[in-house]
Amino acid sequence: MQKNPFRAATYLLNAHRLDQLPADTGAEIAFAGRSNAGKSSALNTICDQQGLARTSKTPGRTQQIVVFPIDDSHRLIDLPGYGYAKVPEKLRAHWRGVLDMYLRTRESLRGVVLVMDARHPLREFDRMMLEFSAATGRTALCLLTKSDKLSRGEGARTLLAVKKELAAISPDASAQLFSSLDKTGVELARSTLAGWLFRAR
């Protein structure tokens, strides 16, 4: 395995329904998070590619499931951003149903990366995602993005508080500081996700 296997990720397709996704074989990791938490930037940074996931100054651009294969049997999945995008209620309801079914039934899903702004962690939907991940037996990693906006002391206190709350919500979940700007936590995130994706089952 190359030093950063995620550099091989390429764009494949956008899916509006689960039956449009690739066959449910191999292994994949899903990225979820609020639309303004820096999810696309985190995905690009982990893959060491600038334009893989589309970033925008307008939150909520990711309104479909985006598939990024690494090879024939390993994928990254970018889930629609939640909690901020100004989309019609009918579309919100559609995505709630699709994501619920995806997280419950996707056999190849090895874990969920929950992207949260380090300045505003564990909002209501973040907690819901963590509770759901725990209930469905999905491993979760909380990436506390934009950690460069915090002082070292603030970052340490935030991480400690999040880990304490995780112990009550989802004991198997982990958390780390992350910054696409100064590259805090990038190697740790890559190592964790590679362990999920490429481990034998």
GROMACS .gro file of C-alpha atoms in nm:
model
  201
    1MET     CA    1   0.000   0.000   0.000
    2GLN     CA    2   0.138   0.340  -0.095
    3LYS     CA    3   0.211   0.598   0.176
    4ASN     CA    4  -0.117   0.784   0.116
    5PRO     CA    5  -0.355   0.544  -0.058
    6PHE     CA    6  -0.624   0.814  -0.069
    7ARG     CA    7  -0.430   1.005  -0.336
    8ALA     CA    8  -0.564   0.747  -0.582
    9ALA     CA    9  -0.926   0.858  -0.521
   10THR     CA   10  -1.115   0.978  -0.829
   11TYR     CA   11  -1.466   1.108  -0.890
   12LEU     CA   12  -1.711   0.844  -1.016
   13LEU     CA   13  -2.071   0.965  -0.980
   14ASN     CA   14  -2.340   1.154  -0.792
   15ALA     CA   15  -2.631   0.943  -0.666
   16HIS     CA   16  -2.979   1.062  -0.573
   17ARG     CA   17  -3.094   0.712  -0.473
   18LEU     CA   18  -2.922   0.413  -0.316
   19ASP     CA   19  -2.980   0.195  -0.622
   20GLN     CA   20  -2.752   0.432  -0.816
   21LEU     CA   21  -2.454   0.352  -0.591
   22PRO     CA   22  -2.184   0.101  -0.691
   23ALA     CA   23  -2.243  -0.262  -0.597
   24ASP     CA   24  -2.242  -0.316  -0.221
   25THR     CA   25  -1.911  -0.504  -0.215
   26GLY     CA   26  -1.561  -0.422  -0.094
   27ALA     CA   27  -1.523  -0.146   0.165
   28GLU     CA   28  -1.616   0.220   0.190
   29ILE     CA   29  -1.602   0.509   0.437
   30ALA     CA   30  -1.869   0.779   0.449
   31PHE     CA   31  -1.809   1.147   0.530
   32ALA     CA   32  -2.097   1.330   0.699
   33GLY     CA   33  -2.135   1.670   0.858
   34ARG     CA   34  -2.298   2.009   0.864
   35SER     CA   35  -2.280   2.192   0.535
   36ASN     CA   36  -2.049   2.461   0.676
   37ALA     CA   37  -1.816   2.234   0.876
   38GLY     CA   38  -1.547   2.199   0.608
   39LYS     CA   39  -1.636   1.846   0.497
   40SER     CA   40  -1.522   1.886   0.135
   41SER     CA   41  -1.198   2.055   0.243
   42ALA     CA   42  -1.126   1.774   0.489
   43LEU     CA   43  -1.187   1.511   0.222
   44ASN     CA   44  -0.961   1.693  -0.025
   45THR     CA   45  -0.687   1.731   0.236
   46ILE     CA   46  -0.694   1.365   0.335
   47CYS     CA   47  -0.672   1.270  -0.033
   48ASP     CA   48  -0.402   1.532  -0.097
   49GLN     CA   49  -0.604   1.666  -0.390
   50GLN     CA   50  -0.728   2.021  -0.428
   51GLY     CA   51  -1.037   1.973  -0.641
   52LEU     CA   52  -1.162   1.620  -0.571
   53ALA     CA   53  -1.462   1.721  -0.359
   54ARG     CA   54  -1.619   2.048  -0.464
   55THR     CA   55  -1.583   2.323  -0.207
   56SER     CA   56  -1.799   2.631  -0.208
   57LYS     CA   57  -1.851   2.952  -0.012
   58THR     CA   58  -2.221   2.865  -0.032
   59PRO     CA   59  -2.289   2.588   0.225
   60GLY     CA   60  -2.499   2.298   0.111
   61ARG     CA   61  -2.359   2.237  -0.235
   62THR     CA   62  -2.333   1.863  -0.171
   63GLN     CA   63  -2.696   1.757  -0.207
   64GLN     CA   64  -2.633   1.412  -0.350
   65ILE     CA   65  -2.422   1.114  -0.248
   66VAL     CA   66  -2.085   1.153  -0.422
   67VAL     CA   67  -1.871   0.844  -0.482
   68PHE     CA   68  -1.491   0.853  -0.497
   69PRO     CA   69  -1.337   0.512  -0.575
   70ILE     CA   70  -0.976   0.447  -0.471
   71ASP     CA   71  -0.958   0.117  -0.657
   72ASP     CA   72  -1.201  -0.151  -0.768
   73SER     CA   73  -1.303  -0.244  -0.414
   74HIS     CA   74  -1.240   0.061  -0.191
   75ARG     CA   75  -1.438   0.388  -0.193
   76LEU     CA   76  -1.493   0.716  -0.011
   77ILE     CA   77  -1.852   0.841   0.005
   78ASP     CA   78  -1.942   1.209   0.051
   79LEU     CA   79  -2.290   1.231   0.204
   80PRO     CA   80  -2.516   1.538   0.164
   81GLY     CA   81  -2.441   1.816   0.409
   82TYR     CA   82  -2.705   1.864   0.677
   83GLY     CA   83  -2.843   2.127   0.909
   84TYR     CA   84  -2.763   2.441   0.711
   85ALA     CA   85  -2.848   2.405   0.343
   86LYS     CA   86  -3.157   2.596   0.235
   87VAL     CA   87  -3.331   2.318   0.049
   88PRO     CA   88  -3.703   2.238   0.018
   89GLU     CA   89  -3.854   2.026   0.296
   90LYS     CA   90  -3.948   1.760   0.043
   91LEU     CA   91  -3.579   1.718  -0.045
   92ARG     CA   92  -3.479   1.718   0.322
   93ALA     CA   93  -3.730   1.439   0.387
   94HIS     CA   94  -3.596   1.244   0.089
   95TRP     CA   95  -3.240   1.262   0.220
   96ARG     CA   96  -3.340   1.170   0.573
   97GLY     CA   97  -3.492   0.850   0.434
   98VAL     CA   98  -3.201   0.776   0.202
   99LEU     CA   99  -2.934   0.831   0.468
  100ASP     CA  100  -3.128   0.628   0.724
  101MET     CA  101  -3.147   0.336   0.482
  102TYR     CA  102  -2.783   0.377   0.375
  103LEU     CA  103  -2.649   0.367   0.730
  104ARG     CA  104  -2.872   0.074   0.826
  105THR     CA  105  -2.819  -0.150   0.527
  106ARG     CA  106  -2.491  -0.074   0.348
  107GLU     CA  107  -2.281  -0.387   0.405
  108SER     CA  108  -1.958  -0.238   0.269
  109LEU     CA  109  -1.967   0.065   0.503
  110ARG     CA  110  -1.671   0.032   0.742
  111GLY     CA  111  -1.719   0.358   0.930
  112VAL     CA  112  -1.842   0.717   0.933
  113VAL     CA  113  -1.627   1.031   0.949
  114LEU     CA  114  -1.834   1.297   1.124
  115VAL     CA  115  -1.696   1.640   1.038
  116MET     CA  116  -1.760   1.912   1.296
  117ASP     CA  117  -1.633   2.270   1.324
  118ALA     CA  118  -1.407   2.263   1.630
  119ARG     CA  119  -1.559   2.594   1.741
  120HIS     CA  120  -1.912   2.449   1.738
  121PRO     CA  121  -1.891   2.072   1.802
  122LEU     CA  122  -2.169   1.828   1.883
  123ARG     CA  123  -2.471   2.014   1.755
  124GLU     CA  124  -2.806   1.834   1.769
  125PHE     CA  125  -2.770   1.650   1.439
  126ASP     CA  126  -2.411   1.552   1.521
  127ARG     CA  127  -2.540   1.380   1.835
  128MET     CA  128  -2.815   1.211   1.635
  129MET     CA  129  -2.559   1.079   1.384
  130LEU     CA  130  -2.338   0.947   1.664
  131GLU     CA  131  -2.630   0.778   1.838
  132PHE     CA  132  -2.739   0.624   1.511
  133SER     CA  133  -2.386   0.507   1.429
  134ALA     CA  134  -2.364   0.342   1.770
  135ALA     CA  135  -2.708   0.180   1.731
  136THR     CA  136  -2.615   0.035   1.391
  137GLY     CA  137  -2.268  -0.078   1.498
  138ARG     CA  138  -2.084   0.174   1.278
  139THR     CA  139  -1.744   0.300   1.388
  140ALA     CA  140  -1.729   0.680   1.395
  141LEU     CA  141  -1.442   0.929   1.386
  142CYS     CA  142  -1.517   1.290   1.476
  143LEU     CA  143  -1.291   1.529   1.288
  144LEU     CA  144  -1.288   1.863   1.471
  145THR     CA  145  -1.207   2.080   1.170
  146LYS     CA  146  -1.081   2.439   1.153
  147SER     CA  147  -0.880   2.374   1.469
  148ASP     CA  148  -0.636   2.642   1.350
  149LYS     CA  149  -0.902   2.893   1.460
  150LEU     CA  150  -0.844   2.786   1.823
  151SER     CA  151  -0.543   2.841   2.046
  152ARG     CA  152  -0.356   2.530   2.155
  153GLY     CA  153  -0.522   2.545   2.497
  154GLU     CA  154  -0.869   2.595   2.350
  155GLY     CA  155  -0.815   2.304   2.113
  156ALA     CA  156  -0.704   2.074   2.396
  157ARG     CA  157  -1.004   2.170   2.610
  158THR     CA  158  -1.246   2.125   2.319
  159LEU     CA  159  -1.106   1.782   2.234
  160LEU     CA  160  -1.126   1.672   2.598
  161ALA     CA  161  -1.488   1.789   2.626
  162VAL     CA  162  -1.589   1.614   2.303
  163LYS     CA  163  -1.422   1.287   2.406
  164LYS     CA  164  -1.600   1.303   2.742
  165GLU     CA  165  -1.937   1.344   2.573
  166LEU     CA  166  -1.857   1.071   2.319
  167ALA     CA  167  -1.804   0.827   2.602
  168ALA     CA  168  -2.170   0.871   2.694
  169ILE     CA  169  -2.316   0.890   2.343
  170SER     CA  170  -2.108   0.644   2.142
  171PRO     CA  171  -1.829   0.472   2.340
  172ASP     CA  172  -1.663   0.327   2.028
  173ALA     CA  173  -1.637   0.666   1.857
  174SER     CA  174  -1.311   0.862   1.856
  175ALA     CA  175  -1.226   1.228   1.804
  176GLN     CA  176  -0.929   1.434   1.692
  177LEU     CA  177  -0.838   1.790   1.600
  178PHE     CA  178  -0.800   1.858   1.229
  179SER     CA  179  -0.708   2.153   1.010
  180SER     CA  180  -0.694   2.163   0.632
  181LEU     CA  181  -0.506   2.494   0.661
  182ASP     CA  182  -0.211   2.403   0.884
  183LYS     CA  183  -0.245   2.023   0.836
  184THR     CA  184  -0.306   1.948   1.205
  185GLY     CA  185  -0.413   1.585   1.246
  186VAL     CA  186  -0.399   1.498   0.876
  187GLU     CA  187  -0.160   1.203   0.908
  188LEU     CA  188  -0.350   1.068   1.207
  189ALA     CA  189  -0.678   1.083   1.015
  190ARG     CA  190  -0.525   0.910   0.713
  191SER     CA  191  -0.380   0.634   0.932
  192THR     CA  192  -0.711   0.577   1.111
  193LEU     CA  193  -0.915   0.565   0.791
  194ALA     CA  194  -0.665   0.342   0.609
  195GLY     CA  195  -0.691   0.101   0.901
  196TRP     CA  196  -1.069   0.091   0.860
  197LEU     CA  197  -1.070   0.064   0.484
  198PHE     CA  198  -0.792  -0.183   0.416
  199ARG     CA  199  -0.818  -0.417   0.714
  200ALA     CA  200  -0.923  -0.773   0.647
  201ARG     CA  201  -1.273  -0.855   0.767
   0.00000   0.00000   0.00000
